[in-house]
Coordinates of N, CA and C in Angstrom, one line a residue:
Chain A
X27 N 111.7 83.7 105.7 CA 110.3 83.3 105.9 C 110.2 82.4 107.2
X28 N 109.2 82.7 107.9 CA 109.3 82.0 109.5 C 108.5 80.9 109.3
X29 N 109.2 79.8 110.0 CA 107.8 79.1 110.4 C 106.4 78.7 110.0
X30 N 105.7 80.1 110.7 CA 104.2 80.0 110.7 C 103.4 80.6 109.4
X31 N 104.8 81.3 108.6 CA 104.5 81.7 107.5 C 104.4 80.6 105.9
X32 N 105.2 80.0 106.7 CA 105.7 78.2 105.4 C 104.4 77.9 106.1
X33 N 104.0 77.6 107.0 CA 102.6 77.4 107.5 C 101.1 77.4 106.7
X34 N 101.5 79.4 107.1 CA 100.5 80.1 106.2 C 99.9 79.4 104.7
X35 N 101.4 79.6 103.7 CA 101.3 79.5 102.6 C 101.1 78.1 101.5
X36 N 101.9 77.1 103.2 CA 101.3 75.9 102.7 C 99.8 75.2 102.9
X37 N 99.1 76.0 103.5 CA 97.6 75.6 103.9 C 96.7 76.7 102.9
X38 N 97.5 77.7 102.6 CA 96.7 78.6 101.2 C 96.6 78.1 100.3
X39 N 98.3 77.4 100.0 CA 98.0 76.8 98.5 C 97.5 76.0 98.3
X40 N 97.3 75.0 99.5 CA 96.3 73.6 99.5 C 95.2 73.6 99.2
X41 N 95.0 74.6 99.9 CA 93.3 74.8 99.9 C 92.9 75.2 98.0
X42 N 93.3 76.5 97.8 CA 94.0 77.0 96.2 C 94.1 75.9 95.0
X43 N 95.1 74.6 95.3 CA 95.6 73.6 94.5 C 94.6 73.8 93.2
X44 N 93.5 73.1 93.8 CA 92.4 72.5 92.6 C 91.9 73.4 91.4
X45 N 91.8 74.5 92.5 CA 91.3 75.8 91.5 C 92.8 76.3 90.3
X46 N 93.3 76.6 91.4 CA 95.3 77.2 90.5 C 95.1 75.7 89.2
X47 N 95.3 74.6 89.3 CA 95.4 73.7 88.5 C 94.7 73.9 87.4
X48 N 93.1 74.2 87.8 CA 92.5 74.4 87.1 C 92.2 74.9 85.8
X49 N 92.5 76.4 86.7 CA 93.0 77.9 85.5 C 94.0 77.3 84.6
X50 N 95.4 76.9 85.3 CA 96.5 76.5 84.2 C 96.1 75.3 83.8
X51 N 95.4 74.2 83.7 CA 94.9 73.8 82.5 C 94.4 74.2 81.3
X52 N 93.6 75.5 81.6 CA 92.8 76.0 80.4 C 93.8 77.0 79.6
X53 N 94.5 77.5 80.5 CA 95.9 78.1 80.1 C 96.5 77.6 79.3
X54 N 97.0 76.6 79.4 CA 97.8 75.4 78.8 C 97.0 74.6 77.8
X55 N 95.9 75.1 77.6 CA 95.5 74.2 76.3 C 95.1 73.2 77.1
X56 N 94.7 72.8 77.8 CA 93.9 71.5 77.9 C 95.2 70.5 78.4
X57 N 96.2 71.0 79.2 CA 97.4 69.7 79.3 C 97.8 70.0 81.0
X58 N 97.0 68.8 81.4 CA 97.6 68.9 82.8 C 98.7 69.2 83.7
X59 N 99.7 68.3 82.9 CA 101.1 68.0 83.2 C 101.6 69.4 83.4
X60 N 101.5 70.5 82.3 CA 102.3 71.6 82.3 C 101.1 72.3 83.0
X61 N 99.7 71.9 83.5 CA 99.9 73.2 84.2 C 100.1 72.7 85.6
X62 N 100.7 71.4 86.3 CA 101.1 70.9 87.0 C 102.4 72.0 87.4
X63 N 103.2 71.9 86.0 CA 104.5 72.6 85.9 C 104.2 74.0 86.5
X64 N 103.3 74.1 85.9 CA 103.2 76.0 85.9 C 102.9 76.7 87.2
X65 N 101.9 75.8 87.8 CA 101.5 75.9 89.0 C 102.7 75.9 90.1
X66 N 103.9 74.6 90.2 CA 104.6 74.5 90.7 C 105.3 75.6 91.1
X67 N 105.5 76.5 89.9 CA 106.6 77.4 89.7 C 106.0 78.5 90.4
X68 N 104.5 78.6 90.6 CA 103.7 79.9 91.0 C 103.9 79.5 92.5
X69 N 103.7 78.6 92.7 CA 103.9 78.4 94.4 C 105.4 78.4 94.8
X70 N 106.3 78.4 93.9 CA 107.8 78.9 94.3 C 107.6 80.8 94.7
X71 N 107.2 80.8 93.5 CA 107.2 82.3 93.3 C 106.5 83.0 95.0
X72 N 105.1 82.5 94.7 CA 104.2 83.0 96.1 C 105.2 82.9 97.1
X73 N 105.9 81.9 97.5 CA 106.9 81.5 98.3 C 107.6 83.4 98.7
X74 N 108.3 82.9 97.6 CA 109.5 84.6 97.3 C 108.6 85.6 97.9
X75 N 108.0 85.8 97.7 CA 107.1 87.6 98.1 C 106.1 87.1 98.8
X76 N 106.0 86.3 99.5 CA 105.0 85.7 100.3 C 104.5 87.4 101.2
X77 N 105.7 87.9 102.0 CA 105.2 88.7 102.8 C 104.8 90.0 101.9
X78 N 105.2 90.3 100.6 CA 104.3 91.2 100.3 C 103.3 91.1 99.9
X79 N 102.7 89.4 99.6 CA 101.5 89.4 98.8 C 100.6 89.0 100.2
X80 N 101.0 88.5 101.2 CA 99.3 88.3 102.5 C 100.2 89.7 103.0
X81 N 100.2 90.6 102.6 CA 99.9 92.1 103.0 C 98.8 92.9 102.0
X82 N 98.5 91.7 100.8 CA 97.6 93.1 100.2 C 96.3 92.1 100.1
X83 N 95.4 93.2 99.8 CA 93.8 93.2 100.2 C 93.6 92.3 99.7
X84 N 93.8 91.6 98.5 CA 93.1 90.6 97.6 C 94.4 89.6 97.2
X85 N 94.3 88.4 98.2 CA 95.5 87.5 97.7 C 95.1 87.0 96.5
X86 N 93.6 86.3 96.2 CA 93.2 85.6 95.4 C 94.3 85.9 93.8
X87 N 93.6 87.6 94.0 CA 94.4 88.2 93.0 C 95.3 88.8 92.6
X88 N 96.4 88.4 93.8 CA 97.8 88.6 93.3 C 98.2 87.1 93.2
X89 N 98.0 86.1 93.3 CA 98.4 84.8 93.3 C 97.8 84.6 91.7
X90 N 96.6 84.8 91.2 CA 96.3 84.5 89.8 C 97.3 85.3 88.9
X91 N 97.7 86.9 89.1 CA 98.2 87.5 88.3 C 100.2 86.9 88.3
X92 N 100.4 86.0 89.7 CA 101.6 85.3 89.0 C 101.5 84.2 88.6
X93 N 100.3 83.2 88.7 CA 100.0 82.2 87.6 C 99.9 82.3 86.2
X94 N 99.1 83.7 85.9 CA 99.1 84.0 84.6 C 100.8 84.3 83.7
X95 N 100.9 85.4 84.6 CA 102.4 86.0 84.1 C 103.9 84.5 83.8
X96 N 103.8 84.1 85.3 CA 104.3 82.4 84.9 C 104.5 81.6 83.8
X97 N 103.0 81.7 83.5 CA 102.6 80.7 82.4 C 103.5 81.5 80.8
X98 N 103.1 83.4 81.1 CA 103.6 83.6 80.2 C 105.0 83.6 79.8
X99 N 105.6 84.2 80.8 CA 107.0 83.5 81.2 C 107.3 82.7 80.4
X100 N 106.7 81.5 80.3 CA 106.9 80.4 80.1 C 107.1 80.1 78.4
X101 N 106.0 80.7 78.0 CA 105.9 80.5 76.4 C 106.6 81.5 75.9
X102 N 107.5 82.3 76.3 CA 108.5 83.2 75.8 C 109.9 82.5 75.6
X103 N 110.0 81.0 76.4 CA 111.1 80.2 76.1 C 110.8 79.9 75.4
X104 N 112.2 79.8 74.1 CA 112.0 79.2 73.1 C 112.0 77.9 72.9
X105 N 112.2 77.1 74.0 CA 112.3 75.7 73.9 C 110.5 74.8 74.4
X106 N 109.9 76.3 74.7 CA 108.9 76.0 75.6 C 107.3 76.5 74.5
X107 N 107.9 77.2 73.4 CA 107.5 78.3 72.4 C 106.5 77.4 72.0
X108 N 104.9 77.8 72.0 CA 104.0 76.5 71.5 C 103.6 77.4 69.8
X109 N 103.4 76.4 69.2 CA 102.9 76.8 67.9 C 101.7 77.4 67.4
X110 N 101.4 78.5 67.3 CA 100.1 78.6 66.9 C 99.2 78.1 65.6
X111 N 98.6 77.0 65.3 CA 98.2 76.7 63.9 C 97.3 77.5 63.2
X112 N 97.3 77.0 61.5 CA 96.9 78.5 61.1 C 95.2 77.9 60.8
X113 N 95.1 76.8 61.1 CA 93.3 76.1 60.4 C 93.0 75.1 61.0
X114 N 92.4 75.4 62.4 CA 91.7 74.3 62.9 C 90.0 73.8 62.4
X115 N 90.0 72.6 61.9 CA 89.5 72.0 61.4 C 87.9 72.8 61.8
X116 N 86.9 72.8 61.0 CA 85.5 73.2 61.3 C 84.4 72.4 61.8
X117 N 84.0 72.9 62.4 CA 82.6 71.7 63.1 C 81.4 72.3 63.0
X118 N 80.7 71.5 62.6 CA 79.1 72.2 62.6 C 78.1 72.3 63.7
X119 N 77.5 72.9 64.1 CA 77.0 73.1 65.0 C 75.8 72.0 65.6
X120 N 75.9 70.4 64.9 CA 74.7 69.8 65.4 C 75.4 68.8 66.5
X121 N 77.1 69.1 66.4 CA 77.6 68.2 67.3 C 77.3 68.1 69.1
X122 N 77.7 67.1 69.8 CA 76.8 66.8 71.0 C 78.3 67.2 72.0
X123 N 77.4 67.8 73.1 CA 78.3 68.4 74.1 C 79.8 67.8 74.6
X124 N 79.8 66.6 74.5 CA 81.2 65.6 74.4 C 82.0 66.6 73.1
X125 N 81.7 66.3 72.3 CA 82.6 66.7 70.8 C 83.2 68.3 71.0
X126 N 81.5 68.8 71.7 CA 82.3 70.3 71.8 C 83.2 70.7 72.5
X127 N 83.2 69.8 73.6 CA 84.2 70.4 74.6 C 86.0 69.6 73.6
X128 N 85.7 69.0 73.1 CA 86.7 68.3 72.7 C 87.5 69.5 71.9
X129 N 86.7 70.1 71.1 CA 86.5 71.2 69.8 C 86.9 72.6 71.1
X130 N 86.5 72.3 72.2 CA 86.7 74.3 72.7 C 88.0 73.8 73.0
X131 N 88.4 72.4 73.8 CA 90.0 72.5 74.0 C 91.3 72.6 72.9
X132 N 90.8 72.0 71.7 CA 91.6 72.1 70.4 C 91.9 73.4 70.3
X133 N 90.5 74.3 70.3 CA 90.7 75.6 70.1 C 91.4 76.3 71.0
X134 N 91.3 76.0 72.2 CA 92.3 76.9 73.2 C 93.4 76.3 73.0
X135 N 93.8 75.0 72.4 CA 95.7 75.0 72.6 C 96.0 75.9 71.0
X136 N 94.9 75.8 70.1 CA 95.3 76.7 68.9 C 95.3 78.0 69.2
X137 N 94.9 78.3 70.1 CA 95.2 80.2 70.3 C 96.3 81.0 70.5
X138 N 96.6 82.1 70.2 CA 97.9 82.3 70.5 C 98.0 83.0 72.5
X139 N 99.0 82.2 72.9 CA 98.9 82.4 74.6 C 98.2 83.9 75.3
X140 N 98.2 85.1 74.4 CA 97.6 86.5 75.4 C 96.2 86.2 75.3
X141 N 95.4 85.7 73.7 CA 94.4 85.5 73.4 C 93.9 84.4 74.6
X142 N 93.9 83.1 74.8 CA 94.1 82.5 75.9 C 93.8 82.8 77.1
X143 N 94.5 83.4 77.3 CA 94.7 83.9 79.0 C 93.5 84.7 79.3
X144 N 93.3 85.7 77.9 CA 92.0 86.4 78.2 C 90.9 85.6 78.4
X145 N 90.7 84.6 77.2 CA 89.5 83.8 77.1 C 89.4 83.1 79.1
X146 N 90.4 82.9 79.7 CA 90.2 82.6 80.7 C 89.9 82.9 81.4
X147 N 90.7 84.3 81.5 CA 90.6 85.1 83.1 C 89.3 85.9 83.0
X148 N 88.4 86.2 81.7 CA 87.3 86.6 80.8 C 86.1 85.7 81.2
X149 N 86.1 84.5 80.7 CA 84.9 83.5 81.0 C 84.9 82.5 81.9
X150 N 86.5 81.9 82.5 CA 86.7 80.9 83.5 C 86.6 81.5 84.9
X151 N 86.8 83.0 84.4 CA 87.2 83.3 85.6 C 86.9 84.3 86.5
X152 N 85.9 84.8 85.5 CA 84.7 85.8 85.5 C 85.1 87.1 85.7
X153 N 86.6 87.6 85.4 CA 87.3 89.2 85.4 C 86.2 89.9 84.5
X154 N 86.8 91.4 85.5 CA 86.2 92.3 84.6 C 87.3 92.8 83.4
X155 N 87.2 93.7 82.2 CA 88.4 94.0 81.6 C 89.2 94.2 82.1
X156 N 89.3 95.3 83.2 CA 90.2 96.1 84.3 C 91.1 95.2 85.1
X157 N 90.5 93.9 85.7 CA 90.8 93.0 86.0 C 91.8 92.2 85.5
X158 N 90.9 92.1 84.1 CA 92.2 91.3 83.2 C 93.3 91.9 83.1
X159 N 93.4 93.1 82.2 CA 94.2 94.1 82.3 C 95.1 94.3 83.4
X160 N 95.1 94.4 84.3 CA 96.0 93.8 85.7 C 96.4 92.8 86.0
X161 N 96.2 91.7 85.3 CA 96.4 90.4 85.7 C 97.7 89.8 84.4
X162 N 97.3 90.8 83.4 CA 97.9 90.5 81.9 C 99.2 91.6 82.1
X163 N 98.9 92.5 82.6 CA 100.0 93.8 83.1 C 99.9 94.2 81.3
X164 N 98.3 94.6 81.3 CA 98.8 95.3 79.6 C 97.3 96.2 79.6
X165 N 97.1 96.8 78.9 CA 96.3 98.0 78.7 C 94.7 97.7 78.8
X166 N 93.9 98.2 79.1 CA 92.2 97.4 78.9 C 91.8 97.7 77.3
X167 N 92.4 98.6 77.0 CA 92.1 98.6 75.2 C 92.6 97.1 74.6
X168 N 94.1 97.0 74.8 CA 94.3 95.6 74.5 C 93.4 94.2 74.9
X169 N 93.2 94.4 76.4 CA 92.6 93.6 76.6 C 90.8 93.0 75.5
X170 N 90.6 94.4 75.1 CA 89.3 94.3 74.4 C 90.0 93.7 73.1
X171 N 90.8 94.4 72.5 CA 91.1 94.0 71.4 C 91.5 91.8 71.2
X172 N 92.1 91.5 72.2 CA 92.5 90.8 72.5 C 91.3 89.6 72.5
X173 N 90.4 90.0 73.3 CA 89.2 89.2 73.8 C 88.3 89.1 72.3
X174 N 88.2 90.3 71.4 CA 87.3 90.0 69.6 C 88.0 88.7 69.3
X175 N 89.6 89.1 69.3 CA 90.2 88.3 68.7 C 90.1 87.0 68.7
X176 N 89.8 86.9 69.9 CA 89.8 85.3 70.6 C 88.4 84.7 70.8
X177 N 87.1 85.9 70.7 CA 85.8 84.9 70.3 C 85.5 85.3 68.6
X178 N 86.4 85.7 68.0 CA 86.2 85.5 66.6 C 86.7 83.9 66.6
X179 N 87.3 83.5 66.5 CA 88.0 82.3 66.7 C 87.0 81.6 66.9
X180 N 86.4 81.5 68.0 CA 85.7 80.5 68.7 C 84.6 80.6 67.6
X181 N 83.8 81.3 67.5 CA 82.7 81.8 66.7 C 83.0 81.1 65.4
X182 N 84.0 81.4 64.9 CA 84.3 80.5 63.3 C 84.3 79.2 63.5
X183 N 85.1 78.7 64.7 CA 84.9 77.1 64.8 C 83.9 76.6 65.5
X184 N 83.2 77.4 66.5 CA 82.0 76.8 67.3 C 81.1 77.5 66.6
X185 N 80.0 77.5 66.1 CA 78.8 78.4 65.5 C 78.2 77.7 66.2
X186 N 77.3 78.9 67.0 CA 75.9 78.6 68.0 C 76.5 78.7 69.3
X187 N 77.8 79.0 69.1 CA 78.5 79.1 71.1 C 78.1 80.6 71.4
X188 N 77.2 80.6 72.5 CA 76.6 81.7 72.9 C 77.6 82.6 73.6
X189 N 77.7 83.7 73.6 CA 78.4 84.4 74.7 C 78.4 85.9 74.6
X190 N 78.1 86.1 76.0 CA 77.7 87.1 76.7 C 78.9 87.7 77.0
X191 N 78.7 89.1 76.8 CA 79.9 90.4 77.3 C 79.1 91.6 77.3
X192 N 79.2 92.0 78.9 CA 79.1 93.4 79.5 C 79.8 94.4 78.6
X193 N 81.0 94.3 78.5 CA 81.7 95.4 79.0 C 82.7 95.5 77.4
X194 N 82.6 94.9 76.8 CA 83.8 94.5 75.9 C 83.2 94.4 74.5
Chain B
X8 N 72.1 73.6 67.8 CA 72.5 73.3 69.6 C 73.7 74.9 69.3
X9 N 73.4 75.0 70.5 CA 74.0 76.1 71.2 C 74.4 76.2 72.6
X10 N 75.7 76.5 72.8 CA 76.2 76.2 74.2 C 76.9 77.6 74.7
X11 N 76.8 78.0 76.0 CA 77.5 78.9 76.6 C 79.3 78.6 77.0
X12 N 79.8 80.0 76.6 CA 81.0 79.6 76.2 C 81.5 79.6 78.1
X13 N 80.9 80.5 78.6 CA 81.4 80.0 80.1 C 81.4 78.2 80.9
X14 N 79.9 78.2 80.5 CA 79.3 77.0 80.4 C 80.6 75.7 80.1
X15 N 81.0 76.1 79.0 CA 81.6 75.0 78.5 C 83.0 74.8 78.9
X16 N 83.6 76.3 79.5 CA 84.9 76.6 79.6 C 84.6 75.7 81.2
X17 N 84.0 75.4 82.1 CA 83.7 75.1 83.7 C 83.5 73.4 83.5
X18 N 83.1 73.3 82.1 CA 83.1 71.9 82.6 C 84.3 71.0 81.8
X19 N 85.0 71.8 80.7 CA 86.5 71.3 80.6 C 87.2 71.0 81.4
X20 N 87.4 72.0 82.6 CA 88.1 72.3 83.6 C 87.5 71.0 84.4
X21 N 86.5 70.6 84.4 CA 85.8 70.1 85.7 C 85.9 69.2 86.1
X22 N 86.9 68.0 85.3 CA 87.4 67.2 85.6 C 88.0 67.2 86.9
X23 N 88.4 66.0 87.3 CA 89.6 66.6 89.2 C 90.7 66.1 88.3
X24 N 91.4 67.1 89.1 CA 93.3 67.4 88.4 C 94.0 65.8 88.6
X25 N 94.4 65.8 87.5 CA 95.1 63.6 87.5 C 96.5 63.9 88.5
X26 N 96.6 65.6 88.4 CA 98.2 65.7 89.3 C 98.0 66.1 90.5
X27 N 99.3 65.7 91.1 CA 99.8 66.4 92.1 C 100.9 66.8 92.3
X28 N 100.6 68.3 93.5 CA 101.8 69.2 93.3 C 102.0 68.4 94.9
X29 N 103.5 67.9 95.1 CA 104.5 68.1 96.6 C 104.4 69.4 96.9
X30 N 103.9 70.0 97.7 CA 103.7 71.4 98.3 C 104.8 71.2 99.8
X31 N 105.3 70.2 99.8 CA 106.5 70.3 100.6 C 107.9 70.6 100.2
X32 N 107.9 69.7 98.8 CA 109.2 69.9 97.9 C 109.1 71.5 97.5
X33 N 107.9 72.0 96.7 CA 108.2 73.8 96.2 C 108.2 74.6 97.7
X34 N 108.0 74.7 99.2 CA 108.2 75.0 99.7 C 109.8 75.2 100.2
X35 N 110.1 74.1 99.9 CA 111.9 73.3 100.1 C 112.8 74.0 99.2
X36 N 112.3 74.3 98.2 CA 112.7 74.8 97.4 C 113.1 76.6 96.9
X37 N 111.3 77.0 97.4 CA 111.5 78.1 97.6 C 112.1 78.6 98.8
X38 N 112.6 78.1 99.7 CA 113.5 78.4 101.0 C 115.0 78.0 100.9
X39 N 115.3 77.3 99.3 CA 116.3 77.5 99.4 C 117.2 78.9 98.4
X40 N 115.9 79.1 97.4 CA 116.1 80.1 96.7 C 116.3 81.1 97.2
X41 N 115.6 81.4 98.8 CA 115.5 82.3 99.5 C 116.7 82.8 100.1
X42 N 117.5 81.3 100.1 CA 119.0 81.6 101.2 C 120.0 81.7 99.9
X43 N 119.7 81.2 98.7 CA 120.6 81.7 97.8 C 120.3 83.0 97.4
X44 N 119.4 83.5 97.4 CA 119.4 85.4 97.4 C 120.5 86.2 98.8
X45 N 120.1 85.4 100.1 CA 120.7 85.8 100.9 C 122.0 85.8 100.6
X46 N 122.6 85.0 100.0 CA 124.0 84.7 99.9 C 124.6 85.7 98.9
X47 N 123.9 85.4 97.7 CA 124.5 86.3 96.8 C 124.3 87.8 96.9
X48 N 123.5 88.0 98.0 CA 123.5 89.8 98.3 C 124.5 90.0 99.4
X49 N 125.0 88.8 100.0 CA 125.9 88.9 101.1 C 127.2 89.2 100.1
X50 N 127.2 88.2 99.2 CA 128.7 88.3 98.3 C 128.8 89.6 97.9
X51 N 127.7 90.1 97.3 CA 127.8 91.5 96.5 C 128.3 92.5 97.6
X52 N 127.5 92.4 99.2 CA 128.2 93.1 99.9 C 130.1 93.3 100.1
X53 N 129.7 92.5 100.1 CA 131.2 92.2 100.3 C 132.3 92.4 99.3
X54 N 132.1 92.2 98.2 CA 132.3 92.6 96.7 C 132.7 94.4 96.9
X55 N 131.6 95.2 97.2 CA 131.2 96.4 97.0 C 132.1 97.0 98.3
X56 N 132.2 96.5 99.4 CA 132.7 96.9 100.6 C 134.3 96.3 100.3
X57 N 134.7 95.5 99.8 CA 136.4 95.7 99.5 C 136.5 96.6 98.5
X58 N 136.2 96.4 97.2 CA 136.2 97.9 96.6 C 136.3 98.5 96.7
X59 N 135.8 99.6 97.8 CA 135.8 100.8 98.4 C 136.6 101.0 99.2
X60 N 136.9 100.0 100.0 CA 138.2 99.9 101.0 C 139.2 99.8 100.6
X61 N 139.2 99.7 99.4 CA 140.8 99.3 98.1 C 140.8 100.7 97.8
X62 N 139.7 101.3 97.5 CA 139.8 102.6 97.0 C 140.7 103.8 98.4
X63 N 140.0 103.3 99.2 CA 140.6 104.3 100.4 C 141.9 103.9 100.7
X64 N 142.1 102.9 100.9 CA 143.1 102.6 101.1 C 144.2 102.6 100.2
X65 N 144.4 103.0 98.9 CA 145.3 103.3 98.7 C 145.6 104.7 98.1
X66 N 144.6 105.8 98.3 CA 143.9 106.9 98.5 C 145.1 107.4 99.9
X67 N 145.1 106.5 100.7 CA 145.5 106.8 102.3 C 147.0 106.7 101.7
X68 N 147.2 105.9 101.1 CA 148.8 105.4 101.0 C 149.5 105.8 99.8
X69 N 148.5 107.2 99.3 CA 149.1 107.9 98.7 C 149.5 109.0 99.2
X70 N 148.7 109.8 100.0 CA 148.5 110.8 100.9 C 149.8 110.2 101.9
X71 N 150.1 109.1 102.4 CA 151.4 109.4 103.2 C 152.4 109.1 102.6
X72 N 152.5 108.8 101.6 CA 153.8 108.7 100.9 C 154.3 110.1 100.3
X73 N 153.5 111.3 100.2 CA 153.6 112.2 100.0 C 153.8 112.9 98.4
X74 N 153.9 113.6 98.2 CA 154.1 114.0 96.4 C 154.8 113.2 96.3
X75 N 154.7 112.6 94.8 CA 155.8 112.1 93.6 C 157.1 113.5 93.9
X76 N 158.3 112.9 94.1 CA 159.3 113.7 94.1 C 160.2 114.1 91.8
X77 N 160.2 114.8 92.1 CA 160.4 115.3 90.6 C 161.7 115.4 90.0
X78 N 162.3 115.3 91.2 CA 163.5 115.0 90.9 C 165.1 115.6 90.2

């Protein structure tokens, strides 16, 4: 890698930082530190294939799809292996927007990580299935399947959380 | 009360990130990973190209030593 390319890639991912952090927060359940970690590892990675990825049409979206993969990467160690719980606690719907968000991040570190990832790259991040499905490197059927799964979830513990789907 | 799940997923997020990434250190790093690939594809060369020259070579120094005599 030359020069102007360490260049390149260190003024992309700067600019990137806030947003990449971002996504892997919600990834991660709501925990900065690891998606500090995760992010780290994705800007190693970008690093590696730098020159194949500012060769293709849409960096945005090859740079998310090794954030995501990363992250999954990640929870496939077993040392790294997060728990999925089987009953997070119920809330009723008169609670005040502080509580909720408190309540959707509980719910996203209880999810299990593919479920997750969709809810992200789905609502944070405004993919289309197809999208997801590329980003997840797994089928658009799964992806649908995947995405019920994960606003059943939400729906049982948030009642009254609105949400809108095109396509799914 | 009812809330949009997009809605809600933007302003979790919306906090500013308490971290920071050294984007000089993972650069540092991925440049050294970079030369440790170089290396270990240099070794494998190298690896793969005595092998083969072990092979010929004693391939060659069979061929001049001529048949096993039978005796």
């Amino acid at each position: 890698v030359r020069a102007s390319e360490e260049e390149a890639i260190r003024d992309y991912a700067a600019a990137r930082m806030p947003s990449l952090l971002r996504s892997a927060f919600l990834l991660t359940g709501g925990d900065w530190y690891r998606a500090e970690d995760v992010v780290s590892t994705a800007i190693v990675k970008l690093y590696l294939s730098w020159r194949r990825a500012s060769r293709t049409q849409y960096l945005d979206s090859y740079v998310r799809r090794i954030l995501v993969r990363t992250w999954l990467d990640e929870q496939r160690r077993p040392w790294r292996r997060e728990h999925v719980v089987d009953m997070v606690p119920d809330v009723g719907a008169s609670v005040d927007d502080l509580e909720r968000r408190a309540d959707l991040r509980e719910i996203l570190a209880g999810l299990p990580s593919r479920q997750r990832a969709v809810l992200v790259l789905r609502f944070y991040e405004d993919l289309s299935v197809d999208q997801t499905a590329e980003a997840l490197g797994c089928t658009p059927g799964a992806v649908k399947t995947l995405t019920n799964r994960a606003l059943s979830a939400v729906r049982r513990r948030l009642p009254g959380t609105l949400i809108e789907l095109e396509d799914a | 009360m009812s809330s949009d799940l997009r809605t809600m997923l933007a302003r979790l997020a919306d906090e500013p990130p308490p971290v920071n990434i050294d984007l000089d250190r993972r650069i540092a790093e991925g440049r050294r990973r970079v030369r440790r690939r170089h290396l270990l594809g240099g070794l494998a060369c190298v690896v793969v190209l005595g092998l083969f020259g072990g092979v010929v070579a004693s391939q060659a120094f069979q061929t001049a030593a001529g048949p096993p005599s039978t005796g």
